[in-house]
XYZ file of C-alpha atoms in Angstrom:
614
model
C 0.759 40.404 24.946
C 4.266 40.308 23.304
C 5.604 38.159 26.119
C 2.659 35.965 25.872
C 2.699 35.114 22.487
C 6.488 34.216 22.378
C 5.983 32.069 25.483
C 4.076 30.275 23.401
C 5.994 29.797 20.536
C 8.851 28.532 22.478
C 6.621 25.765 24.204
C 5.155 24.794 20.706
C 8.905 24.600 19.277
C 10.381 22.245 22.186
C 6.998 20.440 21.899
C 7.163 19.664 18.203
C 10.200 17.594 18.283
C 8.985 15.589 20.722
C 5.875 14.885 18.954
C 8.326 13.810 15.686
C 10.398 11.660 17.597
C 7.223 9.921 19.413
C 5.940 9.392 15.751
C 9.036 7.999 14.446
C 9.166 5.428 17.404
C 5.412 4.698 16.653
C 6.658 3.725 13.601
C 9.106 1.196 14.987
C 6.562 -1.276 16.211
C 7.158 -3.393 13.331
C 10.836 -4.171 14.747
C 9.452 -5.655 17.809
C 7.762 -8.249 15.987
C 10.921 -9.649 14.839
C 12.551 -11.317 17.982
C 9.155 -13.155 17.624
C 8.866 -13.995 14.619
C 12.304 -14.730 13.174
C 13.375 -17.996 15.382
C 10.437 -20.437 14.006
C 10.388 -19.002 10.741
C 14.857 -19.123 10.898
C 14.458 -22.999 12.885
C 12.070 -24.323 9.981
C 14.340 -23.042 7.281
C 17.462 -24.492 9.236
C 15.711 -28.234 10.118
C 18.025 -29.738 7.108
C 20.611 -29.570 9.507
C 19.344 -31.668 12.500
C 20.633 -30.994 15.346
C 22.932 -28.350 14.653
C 20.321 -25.766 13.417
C 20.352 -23.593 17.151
C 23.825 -23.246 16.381
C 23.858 -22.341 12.980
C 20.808 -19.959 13.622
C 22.771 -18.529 16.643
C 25.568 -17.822 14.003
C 23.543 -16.454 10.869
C 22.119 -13.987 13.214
C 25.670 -12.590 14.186
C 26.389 -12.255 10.635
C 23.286 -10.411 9.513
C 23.652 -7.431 11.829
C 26.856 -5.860 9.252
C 24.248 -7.115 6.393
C 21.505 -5.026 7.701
C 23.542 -1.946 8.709
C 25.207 -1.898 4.962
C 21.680 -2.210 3.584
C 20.178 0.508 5.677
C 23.276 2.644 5.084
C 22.408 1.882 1.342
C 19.075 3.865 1.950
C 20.772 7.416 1.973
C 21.409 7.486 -1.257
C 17.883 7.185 -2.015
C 16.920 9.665 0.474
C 19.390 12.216 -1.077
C 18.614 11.664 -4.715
C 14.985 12.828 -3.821
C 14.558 15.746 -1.373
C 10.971 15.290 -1.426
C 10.996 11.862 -0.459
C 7.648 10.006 -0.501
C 8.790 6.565 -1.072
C 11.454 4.084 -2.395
C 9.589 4.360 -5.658
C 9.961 8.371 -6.452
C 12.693 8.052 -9.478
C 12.755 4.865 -10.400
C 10.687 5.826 -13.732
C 13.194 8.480 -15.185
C 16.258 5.697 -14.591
C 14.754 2.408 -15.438
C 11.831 3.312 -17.414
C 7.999 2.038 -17.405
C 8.145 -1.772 -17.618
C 11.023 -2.037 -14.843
C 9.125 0.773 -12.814
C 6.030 -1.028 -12.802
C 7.707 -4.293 -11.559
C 9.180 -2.085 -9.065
C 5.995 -0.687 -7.865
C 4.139 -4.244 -7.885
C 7.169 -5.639 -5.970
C 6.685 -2.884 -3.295
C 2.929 -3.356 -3.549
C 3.333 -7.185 -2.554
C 6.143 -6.751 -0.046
C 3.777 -4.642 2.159
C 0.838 -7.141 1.672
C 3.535 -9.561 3.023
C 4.425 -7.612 5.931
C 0.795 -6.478 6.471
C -0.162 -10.131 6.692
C 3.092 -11.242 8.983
C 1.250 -7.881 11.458
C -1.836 -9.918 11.333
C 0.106 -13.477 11.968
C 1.868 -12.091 14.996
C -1.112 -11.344 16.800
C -2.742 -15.024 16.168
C 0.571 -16.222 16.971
C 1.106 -14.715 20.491
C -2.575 -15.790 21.451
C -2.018 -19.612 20.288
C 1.157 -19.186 21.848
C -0.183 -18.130 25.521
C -3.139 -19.954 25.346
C -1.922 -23.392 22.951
C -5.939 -23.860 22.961
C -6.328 -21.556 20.306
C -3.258 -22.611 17.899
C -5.445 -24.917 15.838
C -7.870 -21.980 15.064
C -4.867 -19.659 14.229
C -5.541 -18.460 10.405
C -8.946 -17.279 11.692
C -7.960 -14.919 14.315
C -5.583 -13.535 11.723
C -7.775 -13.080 9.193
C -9.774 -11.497 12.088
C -7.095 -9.474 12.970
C -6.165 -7.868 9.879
C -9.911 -6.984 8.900
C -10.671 -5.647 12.180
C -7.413 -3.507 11.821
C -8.179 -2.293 8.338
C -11.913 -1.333 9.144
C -10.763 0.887 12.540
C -7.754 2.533 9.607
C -10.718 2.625 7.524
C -12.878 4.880 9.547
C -10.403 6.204 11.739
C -11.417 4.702 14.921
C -8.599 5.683 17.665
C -6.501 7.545 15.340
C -2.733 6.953 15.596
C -1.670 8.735 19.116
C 1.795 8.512 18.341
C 2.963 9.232 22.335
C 1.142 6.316 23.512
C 2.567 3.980 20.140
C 5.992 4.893 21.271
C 5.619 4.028 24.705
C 4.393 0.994 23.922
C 7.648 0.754 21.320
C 10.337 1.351 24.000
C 8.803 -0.558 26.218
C 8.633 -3.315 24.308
C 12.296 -3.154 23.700
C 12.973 -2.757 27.035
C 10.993 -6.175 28.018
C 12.475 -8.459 25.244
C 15.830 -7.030 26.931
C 14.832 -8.277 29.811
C 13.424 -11.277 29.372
C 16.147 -12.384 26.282
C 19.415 -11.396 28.790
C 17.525 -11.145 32.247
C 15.928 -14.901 32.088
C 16.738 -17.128 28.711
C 20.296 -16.424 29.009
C 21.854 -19.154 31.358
C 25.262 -19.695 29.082
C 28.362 -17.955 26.922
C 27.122 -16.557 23.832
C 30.060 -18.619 22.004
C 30.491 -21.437 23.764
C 32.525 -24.003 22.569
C 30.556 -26.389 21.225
C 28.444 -23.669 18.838
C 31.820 -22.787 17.194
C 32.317 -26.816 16.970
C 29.113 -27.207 15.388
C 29.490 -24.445 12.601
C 33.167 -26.006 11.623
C 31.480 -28.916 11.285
C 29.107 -27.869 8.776
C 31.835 -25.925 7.448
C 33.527 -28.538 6.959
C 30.574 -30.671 5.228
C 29.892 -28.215 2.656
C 33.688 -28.186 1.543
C 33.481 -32.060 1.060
C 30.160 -32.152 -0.955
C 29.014 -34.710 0.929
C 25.029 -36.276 0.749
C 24.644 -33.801 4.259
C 25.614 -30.904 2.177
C 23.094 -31.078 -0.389
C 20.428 -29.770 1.891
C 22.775 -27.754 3.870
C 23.504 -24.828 0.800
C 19.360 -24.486 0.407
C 18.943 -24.240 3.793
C 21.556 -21.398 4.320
C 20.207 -19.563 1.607
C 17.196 -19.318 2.802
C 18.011 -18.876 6.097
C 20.210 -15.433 5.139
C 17.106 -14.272 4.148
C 15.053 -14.924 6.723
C 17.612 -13.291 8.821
C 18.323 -10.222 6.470
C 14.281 -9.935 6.043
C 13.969 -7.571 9.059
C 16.156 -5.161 6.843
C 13.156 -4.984 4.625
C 10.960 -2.889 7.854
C 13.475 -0.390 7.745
C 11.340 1.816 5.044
C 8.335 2.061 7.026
C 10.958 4.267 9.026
C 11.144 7.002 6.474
C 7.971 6.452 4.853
C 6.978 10.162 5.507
C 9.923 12.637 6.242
C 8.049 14.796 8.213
C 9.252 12.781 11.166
C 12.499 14.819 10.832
C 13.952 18.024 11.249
C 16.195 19.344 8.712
C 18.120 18.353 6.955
C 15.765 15.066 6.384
C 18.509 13.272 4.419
C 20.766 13.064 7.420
C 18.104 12.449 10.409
C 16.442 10.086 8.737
C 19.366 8.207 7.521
C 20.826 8.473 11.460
C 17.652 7.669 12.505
C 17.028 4.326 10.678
C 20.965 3.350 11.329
C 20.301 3.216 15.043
C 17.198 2.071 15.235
C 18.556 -1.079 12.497
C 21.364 -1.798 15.103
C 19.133 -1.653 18.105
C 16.501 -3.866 16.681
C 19.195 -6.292 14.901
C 20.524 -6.739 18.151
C 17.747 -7.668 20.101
C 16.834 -10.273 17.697
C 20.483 -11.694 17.927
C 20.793 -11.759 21.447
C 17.091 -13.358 21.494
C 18.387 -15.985 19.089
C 21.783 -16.735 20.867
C 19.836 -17.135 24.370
C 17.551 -19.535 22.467
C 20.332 -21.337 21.576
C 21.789 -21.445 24.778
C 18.763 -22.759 26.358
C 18.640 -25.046 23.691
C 22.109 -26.511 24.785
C 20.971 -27.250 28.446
C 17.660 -28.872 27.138
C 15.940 -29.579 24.134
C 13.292 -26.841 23.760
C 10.298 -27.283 20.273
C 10.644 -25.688 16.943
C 7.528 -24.075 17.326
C 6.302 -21.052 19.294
C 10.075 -21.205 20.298
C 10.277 -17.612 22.059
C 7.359 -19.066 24.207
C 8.711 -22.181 24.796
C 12.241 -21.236 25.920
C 10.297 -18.669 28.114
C 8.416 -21.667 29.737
C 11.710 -23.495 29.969
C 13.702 -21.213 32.085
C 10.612 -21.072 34.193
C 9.128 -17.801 33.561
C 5.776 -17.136 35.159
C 2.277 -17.581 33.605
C 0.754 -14.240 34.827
C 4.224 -12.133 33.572
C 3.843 -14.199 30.018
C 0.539 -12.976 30.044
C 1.219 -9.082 30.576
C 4.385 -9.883 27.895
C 1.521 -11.184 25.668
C -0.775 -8.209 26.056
C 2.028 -5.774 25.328
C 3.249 -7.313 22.413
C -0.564 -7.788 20.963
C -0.816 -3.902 21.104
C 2.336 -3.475 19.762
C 1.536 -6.038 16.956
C -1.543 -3.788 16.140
C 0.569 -0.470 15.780
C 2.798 -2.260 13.842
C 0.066 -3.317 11.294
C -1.627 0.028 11.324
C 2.163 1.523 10.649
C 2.006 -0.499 7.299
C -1.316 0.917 6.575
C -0.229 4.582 7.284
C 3.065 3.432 4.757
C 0.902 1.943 2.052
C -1.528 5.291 2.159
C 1.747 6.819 1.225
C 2.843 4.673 -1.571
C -0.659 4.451 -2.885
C -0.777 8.392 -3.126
C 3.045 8.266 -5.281
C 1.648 5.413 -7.442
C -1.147 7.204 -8.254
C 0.745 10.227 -8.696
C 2.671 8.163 -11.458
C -0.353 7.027 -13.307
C -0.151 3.086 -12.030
C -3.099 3.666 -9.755
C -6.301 5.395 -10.612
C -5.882 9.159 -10.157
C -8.949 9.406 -8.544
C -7.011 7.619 -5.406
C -4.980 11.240 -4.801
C -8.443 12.033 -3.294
C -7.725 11.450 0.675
C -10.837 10.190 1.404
C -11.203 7.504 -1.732
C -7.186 6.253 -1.032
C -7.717 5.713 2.805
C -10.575 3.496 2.050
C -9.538 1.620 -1.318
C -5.999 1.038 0.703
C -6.930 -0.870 3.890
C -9.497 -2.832 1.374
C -6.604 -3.679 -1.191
C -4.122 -4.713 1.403
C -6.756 -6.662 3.950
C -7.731 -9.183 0.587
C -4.054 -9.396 -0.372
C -2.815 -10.324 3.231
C -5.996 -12.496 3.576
C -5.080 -14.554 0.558
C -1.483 -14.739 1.665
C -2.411 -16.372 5.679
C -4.725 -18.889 3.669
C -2.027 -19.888 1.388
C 0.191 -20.112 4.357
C -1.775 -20.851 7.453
C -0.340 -18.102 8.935
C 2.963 -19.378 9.454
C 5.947 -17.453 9.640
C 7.792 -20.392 7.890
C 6.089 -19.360 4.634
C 5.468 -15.742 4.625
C 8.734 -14.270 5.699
C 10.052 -16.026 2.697
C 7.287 -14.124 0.759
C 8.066 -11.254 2.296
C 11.760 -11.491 1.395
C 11.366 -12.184 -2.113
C 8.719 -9.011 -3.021
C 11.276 -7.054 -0.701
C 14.848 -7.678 -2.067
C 13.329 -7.810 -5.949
C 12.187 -4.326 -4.732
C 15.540 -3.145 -2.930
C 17.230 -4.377 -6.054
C 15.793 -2.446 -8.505
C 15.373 0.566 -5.999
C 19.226 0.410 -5.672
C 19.726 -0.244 -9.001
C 17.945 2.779 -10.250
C 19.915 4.866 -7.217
C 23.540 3.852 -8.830
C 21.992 4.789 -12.678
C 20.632 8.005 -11.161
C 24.102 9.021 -9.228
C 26.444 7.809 -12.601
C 24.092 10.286 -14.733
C 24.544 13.023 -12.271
C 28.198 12.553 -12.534
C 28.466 12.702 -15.631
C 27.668 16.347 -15.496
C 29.612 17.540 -12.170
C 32.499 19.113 -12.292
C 33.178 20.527 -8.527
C 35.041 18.630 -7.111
C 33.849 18.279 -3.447
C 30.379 17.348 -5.414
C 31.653 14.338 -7.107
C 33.129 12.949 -4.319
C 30.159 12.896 -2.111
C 28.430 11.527 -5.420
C 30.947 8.666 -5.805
C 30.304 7.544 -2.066
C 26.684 7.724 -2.397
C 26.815 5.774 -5.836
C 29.580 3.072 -3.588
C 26.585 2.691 -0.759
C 23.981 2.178 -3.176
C 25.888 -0.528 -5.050
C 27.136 -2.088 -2.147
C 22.826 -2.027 -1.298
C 22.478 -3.385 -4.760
C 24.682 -6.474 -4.339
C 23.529 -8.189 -1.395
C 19.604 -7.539 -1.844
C 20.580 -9.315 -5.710
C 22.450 -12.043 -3.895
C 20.291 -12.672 -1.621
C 16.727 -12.713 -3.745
C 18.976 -15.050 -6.043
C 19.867 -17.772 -2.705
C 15.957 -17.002 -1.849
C 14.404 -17.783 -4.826
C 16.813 -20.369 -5.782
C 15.989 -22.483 -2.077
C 12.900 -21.194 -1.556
C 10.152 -22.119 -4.178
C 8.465 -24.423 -1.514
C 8.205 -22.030 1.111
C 6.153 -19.371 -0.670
C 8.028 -17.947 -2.809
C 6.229 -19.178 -5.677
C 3.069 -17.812 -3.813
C 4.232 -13.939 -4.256
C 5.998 -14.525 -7.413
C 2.188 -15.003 -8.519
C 1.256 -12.479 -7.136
C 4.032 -9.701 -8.079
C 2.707 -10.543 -11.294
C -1.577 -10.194 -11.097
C 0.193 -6.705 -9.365
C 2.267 -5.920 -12.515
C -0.636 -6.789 -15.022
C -3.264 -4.785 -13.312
C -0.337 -1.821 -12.742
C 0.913 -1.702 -16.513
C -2.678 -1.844 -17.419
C -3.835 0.823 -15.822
C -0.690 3.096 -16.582
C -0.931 2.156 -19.968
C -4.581 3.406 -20.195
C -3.215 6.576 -18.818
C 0.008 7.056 -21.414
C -2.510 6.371 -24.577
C -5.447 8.107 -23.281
C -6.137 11.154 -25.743
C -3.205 9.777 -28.276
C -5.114 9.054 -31.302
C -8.227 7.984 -29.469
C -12.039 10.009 -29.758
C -13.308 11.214 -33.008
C -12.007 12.302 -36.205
C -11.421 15.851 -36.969
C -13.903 17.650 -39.173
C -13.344 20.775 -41.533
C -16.005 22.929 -39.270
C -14.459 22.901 -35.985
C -16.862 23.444 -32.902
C -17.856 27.069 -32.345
C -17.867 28.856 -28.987
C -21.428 28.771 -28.100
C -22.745 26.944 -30.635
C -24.362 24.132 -28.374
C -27.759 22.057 -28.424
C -29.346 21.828 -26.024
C -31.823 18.315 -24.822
C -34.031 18.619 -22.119
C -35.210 15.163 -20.728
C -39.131 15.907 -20.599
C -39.573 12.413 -18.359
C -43.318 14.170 -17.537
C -44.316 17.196 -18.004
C -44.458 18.744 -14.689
C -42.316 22.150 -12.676
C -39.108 20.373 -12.894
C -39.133 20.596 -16.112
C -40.670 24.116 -16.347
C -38.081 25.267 -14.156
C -34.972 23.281 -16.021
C -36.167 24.530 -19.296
C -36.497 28.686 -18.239
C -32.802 28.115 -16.660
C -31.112 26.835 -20.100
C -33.431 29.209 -22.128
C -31.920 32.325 -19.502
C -28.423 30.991 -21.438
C -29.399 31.903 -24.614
C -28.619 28.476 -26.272
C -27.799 27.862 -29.581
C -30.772 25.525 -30.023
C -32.623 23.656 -27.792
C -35.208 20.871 -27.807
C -37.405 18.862 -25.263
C -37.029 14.914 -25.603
C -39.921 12.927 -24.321
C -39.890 9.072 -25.085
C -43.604 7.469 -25.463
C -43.918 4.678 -23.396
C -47.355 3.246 -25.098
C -51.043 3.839 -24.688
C -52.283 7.529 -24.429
C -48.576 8.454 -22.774
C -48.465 10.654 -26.387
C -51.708 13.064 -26.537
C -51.128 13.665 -22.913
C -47.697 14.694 -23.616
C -48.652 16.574 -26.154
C -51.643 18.863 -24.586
C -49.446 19.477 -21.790
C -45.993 20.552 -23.927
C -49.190 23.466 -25.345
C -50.804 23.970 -21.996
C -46.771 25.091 -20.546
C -46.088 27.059 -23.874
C -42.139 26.792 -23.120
C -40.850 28.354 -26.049
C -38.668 25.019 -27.304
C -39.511 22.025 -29.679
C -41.094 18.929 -28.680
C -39.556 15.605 -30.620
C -41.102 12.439 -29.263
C -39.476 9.067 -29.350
C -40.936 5.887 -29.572
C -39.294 3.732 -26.981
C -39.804 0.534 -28.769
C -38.860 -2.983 -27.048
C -35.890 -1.486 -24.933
C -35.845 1.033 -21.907
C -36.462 4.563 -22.356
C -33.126 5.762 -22.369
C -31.965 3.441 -25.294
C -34.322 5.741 -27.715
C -32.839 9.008 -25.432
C -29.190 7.432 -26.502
C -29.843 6.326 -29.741
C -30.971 10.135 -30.587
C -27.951 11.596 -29.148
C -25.440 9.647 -31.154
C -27.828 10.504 -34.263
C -27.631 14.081 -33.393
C -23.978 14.241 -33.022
C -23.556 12.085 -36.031
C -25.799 14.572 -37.799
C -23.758 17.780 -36.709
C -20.111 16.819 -35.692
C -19.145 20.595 -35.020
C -21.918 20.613 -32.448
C -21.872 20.033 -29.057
C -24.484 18.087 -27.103
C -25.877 19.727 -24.041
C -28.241 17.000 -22.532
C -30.315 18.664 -19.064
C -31.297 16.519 -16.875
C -34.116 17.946 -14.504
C -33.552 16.113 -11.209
C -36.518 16.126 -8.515
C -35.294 16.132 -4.828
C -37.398 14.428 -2.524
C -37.702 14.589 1.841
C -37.032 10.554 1.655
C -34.346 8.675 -0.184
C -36.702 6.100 -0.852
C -38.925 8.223 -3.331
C -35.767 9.708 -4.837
C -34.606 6.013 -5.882
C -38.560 4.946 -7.301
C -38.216 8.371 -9.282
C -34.604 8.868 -10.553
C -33.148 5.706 -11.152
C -33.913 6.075 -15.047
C -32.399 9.569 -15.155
C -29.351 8.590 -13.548
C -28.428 5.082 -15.225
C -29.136 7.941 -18.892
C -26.459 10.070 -17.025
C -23.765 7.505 -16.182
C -23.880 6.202 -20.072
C -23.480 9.600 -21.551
C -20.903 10.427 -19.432
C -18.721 7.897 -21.609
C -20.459 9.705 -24.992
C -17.642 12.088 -27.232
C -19.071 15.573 -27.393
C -21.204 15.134 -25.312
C -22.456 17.124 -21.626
C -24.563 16.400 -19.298
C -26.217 18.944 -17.068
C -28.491 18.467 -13.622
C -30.800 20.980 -12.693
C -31.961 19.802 -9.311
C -35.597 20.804 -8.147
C -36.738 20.498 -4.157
C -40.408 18.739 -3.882
């Protein structure tokens, strides 16, 4: 038996880090969406320049791989200031404070909508884009897409198998490798005439001439675009468990490598483009697709490249869900989302609900065009890395301030350095966003970071005031242990309320009392001869129910009560009949339980059910 058991162990431990690493690369699917994504949205951006955008795209890509390794590297910092890491939100509060918090966490909150929405683009995108019938119905089938996603996240239909999402990951690499350097690819990466064309618009800038005036927007939008991929990198580490110990320095490996890998495909994808582009003149739209078709690439292996991608387009917009269930859990931890979302079940439907109306709002606005919403997701994600980074290089100069080893403060220095260095290019870069930008969205999720920030800071602030000065005025005679009253809701006179009364009587209550509301005609004598007939040992008050419904008078004679006796609490029973059939429970109940959901909100008062089976 002892041989058995650690036979066992040892295949569970070689097993378990090959179930981490499969749900890490699961978690990846959102970088194969970029080499499709990121030429029509970067071409758009780029059309200022005429002719010369291929080139300058080719080039902007080259220059945002350093740019997205120094912002990943910029993540470790975070990860070490918080061993247990949730999110990029976890400490922002304690360095920045509540109104700089809250814009962090609606930033965050809109950056994922973005991204959730791009998911749901993606897959509209690669139908229209194999079958061109379909483009003009394109917001649609996104719309589509992200609802059908969040109902089967919803109701956990196929739950995540992380093997199969990170086959489908590495394979997916593996075929935009092939198809990017196998078949686009028919010249030099730097051929002569690219580094021609980018002196030349060098050279246009320097002179301020008319050409250069759109050139400068067009750049700075265009670093974003290219940087925005940078902004995936979090649904990486969105739940450490991924990693063995230490997290800090898996994760931050992890997310390095899998930055570079994924920053290079989408340059090489963009510099084959190009050269394609330089042989003939390929369209600015669906321009993966169309420099596929213009090499000569088959219909039937576009097809199987279209069905992979679809599937890994769905992982990747199920991998946002899984991240927002995450943040949703630390927001509400921090008061800026109901607490009641902490409960599993309430979160993992109010998420996919929340998200699927943000992102369906956001295709509308944009007709799901990459053009627009990468810019929206680059502005909601680089106000969020700046303030996240911000908060990191506050957090590290505190903890300096009280370190004296030695050893310490250097590794405290270098994490403050990569956080700064983080902190400068996301802030440059929202700055040339927003700045060139206003027309391509950004405005859109500026208006929306701030409904998010509204509805946030409400809620919070709800939460920091509740109980501060709010309920009812202290009284001389506080309330005594046990002394409560007791009202029973005598709806009819039958065994439920035979049996509620003898339960609360078995108490020994401080007082107690029957409440029976007369509804008109003989509804009193009867009410009367039966309250005799029982002999229940309590006191019978009668209300007339006058013009409104019967639990007015029921409420009305509360608030009198407490009014009456402030050092008293208010016990009101409710006896509850359980019927076979949910219909008859509805015809019978509904008054009792529309009484119980407005004295819930009552001060000092309680509200008890004592249920009875027909």
């Amino acid at each position: 038996m002892t041989s058995t058991s650690v036979g066992r162990a040892s295949a569970k431990g070689g097993a378990y880090p090959l179930a981490r690493v499969s749900a890490f690369l699961a978690s990846a699917s959102l970088l194969v969406l970029i080499p499709i994504w990121q030429p029509d949205a970067l071409l758009h951006v780029l059309s200022p320049l005429g002719y010369l955008d291929a080139s300058i795209a080719a080039w902007l890509t080259v220059f945002a791989v350093p740019l997205i390794a120094l912002i990943t590297i910029s993540d470790i910092p975070v990860l070490l200031a918080r061993r247990r890491y949730v999110g990029d939100f976890a400490g922002v509060d304690d360095s920045l404070g509540t109104r700089m918090s809250t814009l962090t966490a609606a930033a965050q909150l809109s950056e994922y909508i973005a991204t959730f929405a791009i998911a749901g683009a993606s897959i509209s995108f690669l139908l229209g884009s194999m079958w061109p019938v379909l483009m003009p119905t394109r917001t649609p089938i996104a719309i589509c897409a992200v609802v059908a996603i969040a109902m089967f996240q919803t109701f956990q239909v196929a739950p995540r198998a992380t093997r199969g999402g990170a086959t489908i990951v590495v394979f997916s690499f593996l075929l935009l490798l092939f198809l990017t350097a196998g078949m686009i690819g028919s010249s030099p990466y730097f051929s002569q005439t690219s580094s021609a064309d980018l002196a030349m618009v060098t050279g246009e800038v320097g002179n301020r001439s008319p050409f250069a005036l759109g050139i400068a927007p067009a750049l700075g939008l265009g670093l974003g675009v290219v940087l925005a991929p940078a902004l995936l990198m979090r649904h990486l580490t969105a739940d450490l468990s991924y990693f063995s110990y230490p997290h800090v320095k898996h994760a931050g490996i992890a997310k390095i490598s899998v930055s570079l890998a994924a920053s290079m495909t989408a340059m090489l994808t963009m510099l084959n483009i190009r050269d394609v582009d330089s042989a003939r003149f390929i369209g600015r739209r669906n321009t993966f697709y169309a420099a596929l078709r213009t090499v000569g690439v088959q219909e039937w292996f576009l097809l199987i490249t279209t069905v992979v991608l679809i599937i890994a387009a769905i992982a990747s917009a199920r991998t946002v869900l899984h991240s927002a269930d995450k943040l949703s859990a630390e927001l509400a931890n921090f008061h800026l989302l109901p607490v009641h979302l902490m409960n599993d079940p309430t979160r993992l439907a109010f998420t996919p609900f929340v998200f699927t109306l943000g992102a369906t709002g956001l295709l509308l606005v944009s007709s799901a065009q990459f053009r627009i919403l990468v810019p929206m997701l680059a502005v909601s994600g680089f106000l969020s890395l700046s303030l996240t980074r911000w908060s990191i290089v506050k957090f590290w100069n505190t903890k300096l301030k009280h370190e004296g080893h030695f050893p310490e403060r250097n590794k405290m220095r270098r994490a403050r350095l990569m956080a700064l260095g983080g902190l400068v290019i996301s802030v440059v870069v929202l700055v040339l966003v927003v700045a060139s930008g206003m027309l391509e969205g950004a405005w859109v999720v500026a208006g929306l970071i701030l409904l998010l920030y509204v509805v946030l800071y409400t809620v919070r602030r709800h939460y920091l005031n509740y109980g501060v000065g709010a309920g009812e005025t202290t009284t001389e005679d506080p309330i005594t242990p046990g002394r409560v009253h007791y009202m029973i809701i005598a709806q009819s006179m039958g065994p439920a309320l035979t049996r509620a009364t003898k339960w609360i009587k078995s108490t020994r209550p401080y007082s107690i009392e029957l409440i029976h509301v007369d509804t008109g005609g003989s509804d009193n004598e009867e009410a009367l001869k039966k309250w005799r007939e029982e002999n229940l040992g309590a006191n019978l008050t009668i209300l007339d129910a006058g013009p409104s419904r019967p639990t007015e008078a029921i409420i009305e004679h509360v608030r009198r009560t407490r009014a009456a006796h402030p050092n008293r609490l208010v016990n009101v029973v409710l006896p509850h009949v359980v019927f076979k059939t949910a219909l008859l429970g509805h015809l019978h109940n509904t008054e009792m339980k529309h009484l119980e959901k407005t004295l819930l909100d009552e001060p000092g008062v309680l509200v008890t059910i004592v249920p009875w089976a027909d």
